[in-house]
Amino acid sequence: MKIAFIHHTLVIGSGIDTVIWELAHRLKGEHDVKIFTFLNEYPSGLVKVVNIPFNENKVINSVFSPFLPNSYKLRGLIKEFDVVNVHHYPANFFPFFPKKLETFNIVTEWSGPPLSLLKNLSLKEKFYIKFIMAMNKYAALRADDLIAPCDFVKKWIKDNYGLDSRKIYLDGINFDYFNFKKYKKEKIDFGGPIILYVGRIAPNKNIDILIESFETVKRELEDSKLVIVGRKTFPEYYKKLKNFLKKRKLEESVIFTGEVSWDDLPLYYASCDVFATCSAWEGFLRAEAFAMKKPMVAFDAGANKETIKDGINGFLVKEKSPEAFANALIKILEDNNLRKKMGKNGYKWAKENLDFDVIAKNFSKYITEVTN
């Protein structure tokens, strides 16, 4: 079967980009697979990738690419495929505009943030997010089939679009890459118990609440450290966080690493004692920490409960307060046996459900079923 994946970027380590590349890499033995993208960071030869040149301006690409001349070239290339899989805008617009292609078009929907989370954004940012959500709905309503990467998103699709969808875990883990055995002796010595956060430095990720929680943890565990790995996507928010650290005299204990290379990321997971996120919303909570046998702590929000089984592989904090979150972290950090048990449970669940080898088999089976 000829399968085309379309995504505007193919950036190493980025969530959806990783899903597409890992799936294509595993499906190529059974199917004729190609990825169409504007920007590719992956090495050549492992997967067939077609680079479609568009405008060099990222804003123009992310908003207007479906309406530019090269979009017709892309549509001409993908119409020869049996199945086309797209995720969010702008990639999900190509199979449906100006008219729907006769290929079997599958849209993977990742849901959108609650509108309440947009209140602190600028008018431009609010407009952009609402525009993207409207375009995603446009594609979903015209798709031949819809994939939801978890039950939370499946319900979100039904509530917001009135459509049924097929649940398939997609945001998986390459266990050869995130291999805890490789890092048993290799660690980064930050000194003391390590709480790790990996993700964008953005207001909806509630890094400020995480830091407030850590302040409470530090009163109990004086030598503990909070390591924050990720891009500073909101400079003003990052500046606010740094000012808070200075005011509370936490600059030596909270470490912002900036963006870390994909090759180095497993070492950070291996070096921590617990992974923590105070994010207000996630379409699916990534679980690389489980691959390294580390427990996770998060608020009971969005799809988090599908990754974290409360009290089994981590803690889901129901009370949205820094104090409650800190208590969950302290409980794990002070109990070595609990920490190890939760880490093992997380590894077992992730290996059974989120191994990309398992996900690729499920995806291939799904495509065969829906196209027949």
mmCIF file of C-alpha atoms in Angstrom:
data_model
loop_
_atom_site.group_PDB
_atom_site.id
_atom_site.type_symbol
_atom_site.label_atom_id
_atom_site.label_comp_id
_atom_site.label_asym_id
_atom_site.label_seq_id
_atom_site.Cartn_x
_atom_site.Cartn_y
_atom_site.Cartn_z
ATOM 1 C CA MET A 1 0.000 0.000 0.000
ATOM 2 C CA LYS A 2 1.228 3.520 -0.804
ATOM 3 C CA ILE A 3 1.108 5.753 2.279
ATOM 4 C CA ALA A 4 1.921 9.475 2.382
ATOM 5 C CA PHE A 5 2.507 11.439 5.564
ATOM 6 C CA ILE A 6 2.370 15.233 5.264
ATOM 7 C CA HIS A 7 3.715 17.567 7.922
ATOM 8 C CA HIS A 8 5.105 21.068 7.554
ATOM 9 C CA THR A 9 8.194 20.201 9.639
ATOM 10 C CA LEU A 10 10.257 17.115 10.369
ATOM 11 C CA VAL A 11 12.277 18.349 13.333
ATOM 12 C CA ILE A 12 14.237 15.876 15.458
ATOM 13 C CA GLY A 13 12.662 15.554 18.907
ATOM 14 C CA SER A 14 9.465 17.471 18.126
ATOM 15 C CA GLY A 15 6.356 15.509 19.164
ATOM 16 C CA ILE A 16 4.284 14.981 15.998
ATOM 17 C CA ASP A 17 7.402 15.049 13.795
ATOM 18 C CA THR A 18 8.867 12.182 15.843
ATOM 19 C CA VAL A 19 5.629 10.181 15.579
ATOM 20 C CA ILE A 20 5.578 10.515 11.782
ATOM 21 C CA TRP A 21 9.244 9.644 11.297
ATOM 22 C CA GLU A 22 9.165 6.646 13.661
ATOM 23 C CA LEU A 23 5.997 5.285 12.013
ATOM 24 C CA ALA A 24 7.360 5.755 8.491
ATOM 25 C CA HIS A 25 10.643 4.097 9.460
ATOM 26 C CA ARG A 26 8.822 0.990 10.732
ATOM 27 C CA LEU A 27 6.113 0.809 8.053
ATOM 28 C CA LYS A 28 8.490 1.029 5.083
ATOM 29 C CA GLY A 29 9.161 -2.732 5.115
ATOM 30 C CA GLU A 30 5.479 -3.526 4.630
ATOM 31 C CA HIS A 31 4.292 -0.476 2.661
ATOM 32 C CA ASP A 32 5.571 2.097 0.175
ATOM 33 C CA VAL A 33 5.913 5.104 2.492
ATOM 34 C CA LYS A 34 6.918 8.730 1.875
ATOM 35 C CA ILE A 35 6.951 11.832 4.056
ATOM 36 C CA PHE A 36 6.258 15.220 2.454
ATOM 37 C CA THR A 37 7.553 18.217 4.385
ATOM 38 C CA PHE A 38 8.838 21.784 4.057
ATOM 39 C CA LEU A 39 11.704 21.302 6.524
ATOM 40 C CA ASN A 40 13.630 18.093 7.309
ATOM 41 C CA GLU A 41 16.311 17.635 9.987
ATOM 42 C CA TYR A 42 16.501 13.834 9.819
ATOM 43 C CA PRO A 43 19.362 12.015 8.035
ATOM 44 C CA SER A 44 18.698 10.912 4.471
ATOM 45 C CA GLY A 45 18.349 7.303 3.377
ATOM 46 C CA LEU A 46 16.439 5.796 6.310
ATOM 47 C CA VAL A 47 13.007 7.007 5.171
ATOM 48 C CA LYS A 48 11.847 8.437 1.838
ATOM 49 C CA VAL A 49 11.390 12.162 2.438
ATOM 50 C CA VAL A 50 10.265 14.661 -0.202
ATOM 51 C CA ASN A 51 11.186 18.256 0.604
ATOM 52 C CA ILE A 52 8.706 20.745 -0.816
ATOM 53 C CA PRO A 53 10.272 24.233 -0.951
ATOM 54 C CA PHE A 54 7.979 26.942 0.363
ATOM 55 C CA ASN A 55 8.547 30.467 1.588
ATOM 56 C CA GLU A 56 11.522 30.829 3.964
ATOM 57 C CA ASN A 57 9.426 32.978 6.298
ATOM 58 C CA LYS A 58 8.096 30.688 9.061
ATOM 59 C CA VAL A 59 4.984 32.802 9.644
ATOM 60 C CA ILE A 60 4.033 32.686 5.964
ATOM 61 C CA ASN A 61 4.619 28.921 5.889
ATOM 62 C CA SER A 62 2.615 28.210 9.034
ATOM 63 C CA VAL A 63 -0.389 30.313 7.978
ATOM 64 C CA PHE A 64 -0.502 30.716 4.193
ATOM 65 C CA SER A 65 1.329 27.684 2.712
ATOM 66 C CA PRO A 66 -1.865 25.880 1.536
ATOM 67 C CA PHE A 67 -2.644 28.896 -0.651
ATOM 68 C CA LEU A 68 0.818 29.298 -2.237
ATOM 69 C CA PRO A 69 1.674 27.967 -5.748
ATOM 70 C CA ASN A 70 3.781 25.044 -4.457
ATOM 71 C CA SER A 71 0.723 23.636 -2.700
ATOM 72 C CA TYR A 72 -0.595 22.540 -6.112
ATOM 73 C CA LYS A 73 2.681 20.722 -6.769
ATOM 74 C CA LEU A 74 2.325 18.918 -3.432
ATOM 75 C CA ARG A 75 -1.283 17.950 -4.149
ATOM 76 C CA GLY A 76 -0.192 16.576 -7.512
ATOM 77 C CA LEU A 77 2.380 14.339 -5.817
ATOM 78 C CA ILE A 78 0.162 12.954 -3.059
ATOM 79 C CA LYS A 79 -2.869 12.159 -5.223
ATOM 80 C CA GLU A 80 -1.067 9.015 -6.437
ATOM 81 C CA PHE A 81 -1.103 7.487 -2.930
ATOM 82 C CA ASP A 82 -3.670 5.097 -1.470
ATOM 83 C CA VAL A 83 -3.638 6.695 1.988
ATOM 84 C CA VAL A 84 -2.726 10.206 3.118
ATOM 85 C CA ASN A 85 -2.238 10.886 6.832
ATOM 86 C CA VAL A 86 -2.102 14.458 8.130
ATOM 87 C CA HIS A 87 -2.105 15.983 11.603
ATOM 88 C CA HIS A 88 -2.715 19.672 12.254
ATOM 89 C CA TYR A 89 -2.769 22.832 10.134
ATOM 90 C CA PRO A 90 -1.272 23.690 7.678
ATOM 91 C CA ALA A 91 -0.481 20.098 6.613
ATOM 92 C CA ASN A 92 -4.057 18.890 7.152
ATOM 93 C CA PHE A 93 -5.398 21.442 4.649
ATOM 94 C CA PHE A 94 -3.640 20.105 1.545
ATOM 95 C CA PRO A 95 -5.817 16.999 0.899
ATOM 96 C CA PHE A 96 -9.034 19.056 1.138
ATOM 97 C CA PHE A 97 -8.388 22.433 -0.515
ATOM 98 C CA PRO A 98 -9.470 23.641 -3.022
ATOM 99 C CA LYS A 99 -11.241 20.279 -3.359
ATOM 100 C CA LYS A 100 -10.911 16.920 -1.659
ATOM 101 C CA LEU A 101 -8.451 14.447 -3.163
ATOM 102 C CA GLU A 102 -9.707 10.977 -4.085
ATOM 103 C CA THR A 103 -7.114 9.336 -1.820
ATOM 104 C CA PHE A 104 -8.202 7.858 1.527
ATOM 105 C CA ASN A 105 -7.548 10.834 3.797
ATOM 106 C CA ILE A 106 -6.919 10.189 7.496
ATOM 107 C CA VAL A 107 -6.685 13.115 9.912
ATOM 108 C CA THR A 108 -4.994 12.676 13.279
ATOM 109 C CA GLU A 109 -6.480 15.156 15.746
ATOM 110 C CA TRP A 110 -4.614 16.202 18.912
ATOM 111 C CA SER A 111 -7.372 18.442 20.381
ATOM 112 C CA GLY A 112 -7.025 22.089 21.359
ATOM 113 C CA PRO A 113 -6.487 23.993 24.595
ATOM 114 C CA PRO A 114 -9.469 25.240 26.624
ATOM 115 C CA LEU A 115 -10.271 28.832 25.706
ATOM 116 C CA SER A 116 -9.704 29.791 29.356
ATOM 117 C CA LEU A 117 -5.978 29.208 28.797
ATOM 118 C CA LEU A 118 -5.867 31.910 26.120
ATOM 119 C CA LYS A 119 -6.697 34.791 28.462
ATOM 120 C CA ASN A 120 -3.052 35.681 29.172
ATOM 121 C CA LEU A 121 -1.993 35.663 25.520
ATOM 122 C CA SER A 122 -1.712 38.649 23.205
ATOM 123 C CA LEU A 123 -4.443 39.351 20.647
ATOM 124 C CA LYS A 124 -2.152 38.094 17.877
ATOM 125 C CA GLU A 125 -1.461 34.837 19.727
ATOM 126 C CA LYS A 126 -5.164 34.343 20.508
ATOM 127 C CA PHE A 127 -6.100 34.914 16.864
ATOM 128 C CA TYR A 128 -3.454 32.469 15.648
ATOM 129 C CA ILE A 129 -4.551 29.664 18.001
ATOM 130 C CA LYS A 130 -8.250 30.162 17.191
ATOM 131 C CA PHE A 131 -7.419 30.203 13.471
ATOM 132 C CA ILE A 132 -5.476 26.923 13.765
ATOM 133 C CA MET A 133 -8.329 25.302 15.697
ATOM 134 C CA ALA A 134 -10.852 26.405 13.052
ATOM 135 C CA MET A 135 -8.682 24.981 10.257
ATOM 136 C CA ASN A 136 -8.236 21.715 12.161
ATOM 137 C CA LYS A 137 -12.011 21.396 12.432
ATOM 138 C CA TYR A 138 -12.363 22.111 8.700
ATOM 139 C CA ALA A 139 -10.044 19.172 7.925
ATOM 140 C CA ALA A 140 -11.613 16.824 10.483
ATOM 141 C CA LEU A 141 -15.109 17.340 9.068
ATOM 142 C CA ARG A 142 -13.873 16.366 5.585
ATOM 143 C CA ALA A 143 -11.682 13.405 6.554
ATOM 144 C CA ASP A 144 -12.447 9.837 5.504
ATOM 145 C CA ASP A 145 -11.441 8.737 8.984
ATOM 146 C CA LEU A 146 -10.209 10.291 12.223
ATOM 147 C CA ILE A 147 -7.541 9.067 14.641
ATOM 148 C CA ALA A 148 -7.483 10.095 18.300
ATOM 149 C CA PRO A 149 -4.187 9.398 20.110
ATOM 150 C CA CYS A 150 -5.963 8.701 23.426
ATOM 151 C CA ASP A 151 -9.413 8.471 25.039
ATOM 152 C CA PHE A 152 -9.264 12.096 26.202
ATOM 153 C CA VAL A 153 -8.875 13.342 22.617
ATOM 154 C CA LYS A 154 -11.498 10.859 21.379
ATOM 155 C CA LYS A 155 -14.015 12.445 23.753
ATOM 156 C CA TRP A 156 -12.798 15.944 22.809
ATOM 157 C CA ILE A 157 -13.442 15.200 19.115
ATOM 158 C CA LYS A 158 -16.961 13.993 19.893
ATOM 159 C CA ASP A 159 -17.726 17.003 22.103
ATOM 160 C CA ASN A 160 -16.257 19.629 19.756
ATOM 161 C CA TYR A 161 -16.806 18.175 16.271
ATOM 162 C CA GLY A 162 -19.660 15.729 16.863
ATOM 163 C CA LEU A 163 -17.582 13.028 15.156
ATOM 164 C CA ASP A 164 -16.503 9.508 16.022
ATOM 165 C CA SER A 165 -12.826 8.575 15.859
ATOM 166 C CA ARG A 166 -10.514 5.611 16.296
ATOM 167 C CA LYS A 167 -8.229 5.577 19.345
ATOM 168 C CA ILE A 168 -4.634 4.583 18.579
ATOM 169 C CA TYR A 169 -1.733 5.470 20.853
ATOM 170 C CA LEU A 170 0.728 7.405 18.671
ATOM 171 C CA ASP A 171 3.004 9.500 20.878
ATOM 172 C CA GLY A 172 5.356 6.624 21.541
ATOM 173 C CA ILE A 173 8.908 5.891 22.613
ATOM 174 C CA ASN A 174 11.917 4.519 20.777
ATOM 175 C CA PHE A 175 13.142 2.088 23.442
ATOM 176 C CA ASP A 176 16.409 1.488 21.610
ATOM 177 C CA TYR A 177 17.139 5.190 21.966
ATOM 178 C CA PHE A 178 15.694 5.742 25.445
ATOM 179 C CA ASN A 179 17.425 2.665 26.841
ATOM 180 C CA PHE A 180 17.909 2.808 30.613
ATOM 181 C CA LYS A 181 20.572 0.064 30.468
ATOM 182 C CA LYS A 182 22.920 2.342 28.508
ATOM 183 C CA TYR A 183 22.832 4.952 31.264
ATOM 184 C CA LYS A 184 23.125 2.862 34.429
ATOM 185 C CA LYS A 185 26.569 4.291 35.161
ATOM 186 C CA GLU A 186 26.434 7.511 33.140
ATOM 187 C CA LYS A 187 24.721 10.399 34.928
ATOM 188 C CA ILE A 188 24.902 14.196 35.121
ATOM 189 C CA ASP A 189 25.828 15.116 38.684
ATOM 190 C CA PHE A 190 23.647 18.089 39.582
ATOM 191 C CA GLY A 191 23.993 17.285 43.278
ATOM 192 C CA GLY A 192 21.101 16.095 45.427
ATOM 193 C CA PRO A 193 17.685 14.752 44.372
ATOM 194 C CA ILE A 194 16.738 15.891 40.854
ATOM 195 C CA ILE A 195 13.287 16.953 39.653
ATOM 196 C CA LEU A 196 13.200 17.160 35.852
ATOM 197 C CA TYR A 197 10.882 19.049 33.518
ATOM 198 C CA VAL A 198 11.193 18.718 29.730
ATOM 199 C CA GLY A 199 9.078 20.884 27.436
ATOM 200 C CA ARG A 200 8.509 24.383 26.141
ATOM 201 C CA ILE A 201 8.934 27.337 28.497
ATOM 202 C CA ALA A 202 5.405 28.656 27.991
ATOM 203 C CA PRO A 203 2.654 30.089 30.248
ATOM 204 C CA ASN A 204 0.286 27.132 29.754
ATOM 205 C CA LYS A 205 3.020 24.812 31.059
ATOM 206 C CA ASN A 206 2.781 26.561 34.459
ATOM 207 C CA ILE A 207 6.532 26.604 35.088
ATOM 208 C CA ASP A 208 5.878 29.275 37.731
ATOM 209 C CA ILE A 209 3.735 26.823 39.731
ATOM 210 C CA LEU A 210 6.407 24.143 39.328
ATOM 211 C CA ILE A 211 9.024 26.533 40.745
ATOM 212 C CA GLU A 212 6.740 27.473 43.645
ATOM 213 C CA SER A 213 6.253 23.768 44.357
ATOM 214 C CA PHE A 214 9.992 23.223 44.244
ATOM 215 C CA GLU A 215 10.491 25.989 46.801
ATOM 216 C CA THR A 216 8.433 23.910 49.248
ATOM 217 C CA VAL A 217 10.351 20.753 48.317
ATOM 218 C CA LYS A 218 13.639 22.516 48.993
ATOM 219 C CA ARG A 219 12.594 23.351 52.545
ATOM 220 C CA GLU A 220 12.296 19.602 53.186
ATOM 221 C CA LEU A 221 15.169 18.437 50.958
ATOM 222 C CA GLU A 222 17.730 21.213 51.074
ATOM 223 C CA ASP A 223 20.113 19.848 48.426
ATOM 224 C CA SER A 224 17.386 19.137 45.822
ATOM 225 C CA LYS A 225 17.537 20.655 42.330
ATOM 226 C CA LEU A 226 14.952 21.493 39.674
ATOM 227 C CA VAL A 227 16.264 21.040 36.117
ATOM 228 C CA ILE A 228 14.190 22.667 33.370
ATOM 229 C CA VAL A 229 14.944 21.546 29.809
ATOM 230 C CA GLY A 230 13.297 23.271 26.853
ATOM 231 C CA ARG A 231 13.006 26.153 24.417
ATOM 232 C CA LYS A 232 12.244 29.639 25.711
ATOM 233 C CA THR A 233 9.258 30.150 23.398
ATOM 234 C CA PHE A 234 7.845 33.072 25.419
ATOM 235 C CA PRO A 235 10.738 35.453 26.292
ATOM 236 C CA GLU A 236 8.656 37.678 28.579
ATOM 237 C CA TYR A 237 7.405 34.681 30.540
ATOM 238 C CA TYR A 238 10.977 33.373 30.879
ATOM 239 C CA LYS A 239 12.105 36.789 32.135
ATOM 240 C CA LYS A 240 9.327 36.721 34.734
ATOM 241 C CA LEU A 241 10.491 33.282 35.920
ATOM 242 C CA LYS A 242 14.105 34.420 36.235
ATOM 243 C CA ASN A 243 13.033 37.451 38.272
ATOM 244 C CA PHE A 244 11.038 35.173 40.567
ATOM 245 C CA LEU A 245 14.096 32.948 41.111
ATOM 246 C CA LYS A 246 16.236 35.952 41.961
ATOM 247 C CA LYS A 247 13.646 37.275 44.402
ATOM 248 C CA ARG A 248 13.350 33.888 46.163
ATOM 249 C CA LYS A 249 17.122 33.209 46.030
ATOM 250 C CA LEU A 250 16.637 30.002 44.046
ATOM 251 C CA GLU A 251 18.999 30.788 41.173
ATOM 252 C CA GLU A 252 21.532 28.136 42.224
ATOM 253 C CA SER A 253 18.895 25.443 42.690
ATOM 254 C CA VAL A 254 16.750 25.894 39.564
ATOM 255 C CA ILE A 255 18.713 25.152 36.404
ATOM 256 C CA PHE A 256 17.491 26.244 32.970
ATOM 257 C CA THR A 257 19.473 24.229 30.420
ATOM 258 C CA GLY A 258 17.817 25.716 27.336
ATOM 259 C CA GLU A 259 17.096 23.406 24.426
ATOM 260 C CA VAL A 260 19.000 20.115 24.695
ATOM 261 C CA SER A 261 19.945 17.993 21.682
ATOM 262 C CA TRP A 262 17.944 14.821 21.069
ATOM 263 C CA ASP A 263 21.148 12.808 21.531
ATOM 264 C CA ASP A 264 21.688 14.234 25.024
ATOM 265 C CA LEU A 265 18.086 14.065 26.227
ATOM 266 C CA PRO A 266 18.128 10.421 27.470
ATOM 267 C CA LEU A 267 21.018 11.330 29.782
ATOM 268 C CA TYR A 268 18.894 14.005 31.483
ATOM 269 C CA TYR A 269 16.081 11.521 32.080
ATOM 270 C CA ALA A 270 18.580 8.971 33.393
ATOM 271 C CA SER A 271 20.029 11.552 35.795
ATOM 272 C CA CYS A 272 16.752 12.614 37.413
ATOM 273 C CA ASP A 273 14.809 11.056 40.278
ATOM 274 C CA VAL A 274 11.340 12.134 39.152
ATOM 275 C CA PHE A 275 9.785 13.854 36.141
ATOM 276 C CA ALA A 276 7.314 16.650 36.905
ATOM 277 C CA THR A 277 4.999 18.904 34.920
ATOM 278 C CA CYS A 278 2.387 21.383 36.146
ATOM 279 C CA SER A 279 0.970 21.887 32.644
ATOM 280 C CA ALA A 280 -2.652 23.013 32.592
ATOM 281 C CA TRP A 281 -3.442 20.988 29.480
ATOM 282 C CA GLU A 282 -1.878 18.207 27.408
ATOM 283 C CA GLY A 283 -3.424 16.344 24.479
ATOM 284 C CA PHE A 284 -1.188 13.450 25.542
ATOM 285 C CA LEU A 285 1.548 13.420 28.170
ATOM 286 C CA ARG A 286 4.777 12.045 26.683
ATOM 287 C CA ALA A 287 6.382 9.266 28.703
ATOM 288 C CA GLU A 288 10.101 9.069 27.894
ATOM 289 C CA ALA A 289 10.659 9.214 31.673
ATOM 290 C CA PHE A 290 9.007 5.796 31.989
ATOM 291 C CA ALA A 291 11.446 4.338 29.458
ATOM 292 C CA MET A 292 14.223 5.334 31.874
ATOM 293 C CA LYS A 293 12.265 3.850 34.824
ATOM 294 C CA LYS A 294 11.486 7.224 36.394
ATOM 295 C CA PRO A 295 8.122 8.043 38.047
ATOM 296 C CA MET A 296 6.071 11.027 36.898
ATOM 297 C CA VAL A 297 4.045 13.676 38.729
ATOM 298 C CA ALA A 298 1.444 15.904 37.054
ATOM 299 C CA PHE A 299 -1.829 17.658 37.750
ATOM 300 C CA ASP A 300 -4.977 15.673 37.004
ATOM 301 C CA ALA A 301 -5.677 17.688 33.854
ATOM 302 C CA GLY A 302 -6.231 16.967 30.172
ATOM 303 C CA ALA A 303 -5.032 13.532 29.102
ATOM 304 C CA ASN A 304 -2.518 13.124 31.948
ATOM 305 C CA LYS A 305 -4.437 10.307 33.624
ATOM 306 C CA GLU A 306 -3.970 8.134 30.536
ATOM 307 C CA THR A 307 -0.208 8.200 31.060
ATOM 308 C CA ILE A 308 0.017 8.400 34.853
ATOM 309 C CA LYS A 309 -1.819 5.786 36.913
ATOM 310 C CA ASP A 310 -2.162 7.525 40.263
ATOM 311 C CA GLY A 311 -0.165 5.808 42.993
ATOM 312 C CA ILE A 312 1.115 3.141 40.584
ATOM 313 C CA ASN A 313 3.630 4.778 38.229
ATOM 314 C CA GLY A 314 3.486 8.285 39.676
ATOM 315 C CA PHE A 315 1.065 10.749 41.200
ATOM 316 C CA LEU A 316 -1.827 12.693 39.683
ATOM 317 C CA VAL A 317 -2.369 15.772 41.830
ATOM 318 C CA LYS A 318 -6.053 16.680 41.949
ATOM 319 C CA GLU A 319 -5.713 19.891 43.974
ATOM 320 C CA LYS A 320 -4.277 22.552 41.635
ATOM 321 C CA SER A 321 -1.942 24.129 44.187
ATOM 322 C CA PRO A 322 1.861 24.352 44.562
ATOM 323 C CA GLU A 323 1.610 22.863 48.068
ATOM 324 C CA ALA A 324 -0.275 19.746 46.948
ATOM 325 C CA PHE A 325 2.109 19.267 44.036
ATOM 326 C CA ALA A 326 5.131 19.653 46.321
ATOM 327 C CA ASN A 327 3.753 17.035 48.723
ATOM 328 C CA ALA A 328 3.547 14.491 45.891
ATOM 329 C CA LEU A 329 7.144 15.213 44.874
ATOM 330 C CA ILE A 330 8.408 14.951 48.457
ATOM 331 C CA LYS A 331 6.633 11.617 48.947
ATOM 332 C CA ILE A 332 8.484 10.152 45.948
ATOM 333 C CA LEU A 333 11.863 11.745 46.675
ATOM 334 C CA GLU A 334 11.897 10.595 50.307
ATOM 335 C CA ASP A 335 10.939 6.981 49.574
ATOM 336 C CA ASN A 336 13.533 5.158 47.487
ATOM 337 C CA ASN A 337 11.525 1.905 47.345
ATOM 338 C CA LEU A 338 8.371 3.707 46.192
ATOM 339 C CA ARG A 339 10.369 5.593 43.564
ATOM 340 C CA LYS A 340 11.864 2.391 42.156
ATOM 341 C CA LYS A 341 8.530 0.550 42.212
ATOM 342 C CA MET A 342 6.745 3.368 40.378
ATOM 343 C CA GLY A 343 9.561 3.581 37.830
ATOM 344 C CA LYS A 344 9.317 -0.151 37.083
ATOM 345 C CA ASN A 345 5.525 0.048 36.760
ATOM 346 C CA GLY A 346 5.838 2.993 34.385
ATOM 347 C CA TYR A 347 8.364 1.129 32.251
ATOM 348 C CA LYS A 348 6.121 -1.947 32.001
ATOM 349 C CA TRP A 349 3.059 0.079 30.935
ATOM 350 C CA ALA A 350 5.014 2.174 28.425
ATOM 351 C CA LYS A 351 6.734 -0.867 26.910
ATOM 352 C CA GLU A 352 3.381 -2.590 26.381
ATOM 353 C CA ASN A 353 1.533 0.454 25.012
ATOM 354 C CA LEU A 354 3.954 3.112 23.748
ATOM 355 C CA ASP A 355 6.799 1.190 22.112
ATOM 356 C CA PHE A 356 6.894 2.500 18.521
ATOM 357 C CA ASP A 357 7.205 -1.107 17.298
ATOM 358 C CA VAL A 358 3.803 -1.847 18.882
ATOM 359 C CA ILE A 359 2.296 1.428 17.644
ATOM 360 C CA ALA A 360 3.444 0.803 14.051
ATOM 361 C CA LYS A 361 1.828 -2.663 14.036
ATOM 362 C CA ASN A 362 -1.440 -1.213 15.347
ATOM 363 C CA PHE A 363 -1.314 1.611 12.786
ATOM 364 C CA SER A 364 -0.669 -0.798 9.892
ATOM 365 C CA LYS A 365 -3.532 -3.043 11.013
ATOM 366 C CA TYR A 366 -5.826 -0.016 11.298
ATOM 367 C CA ILE A 367 -4.991 1.226 7.774
ATOM 368 C CA THR A 368 -5.666 -2.207 6.291
ATOM 369 C CA GLU A 369 -9.039 -2.367 8.055
ATOM 370 C CA VAL A 370 -10.313 1.105 7.130
ATOM 371 C CA THR A 371 -9.198 0.972 3.491
ATOM 372 C CA ASN A 372 -10.851 -2.422 3.002
#
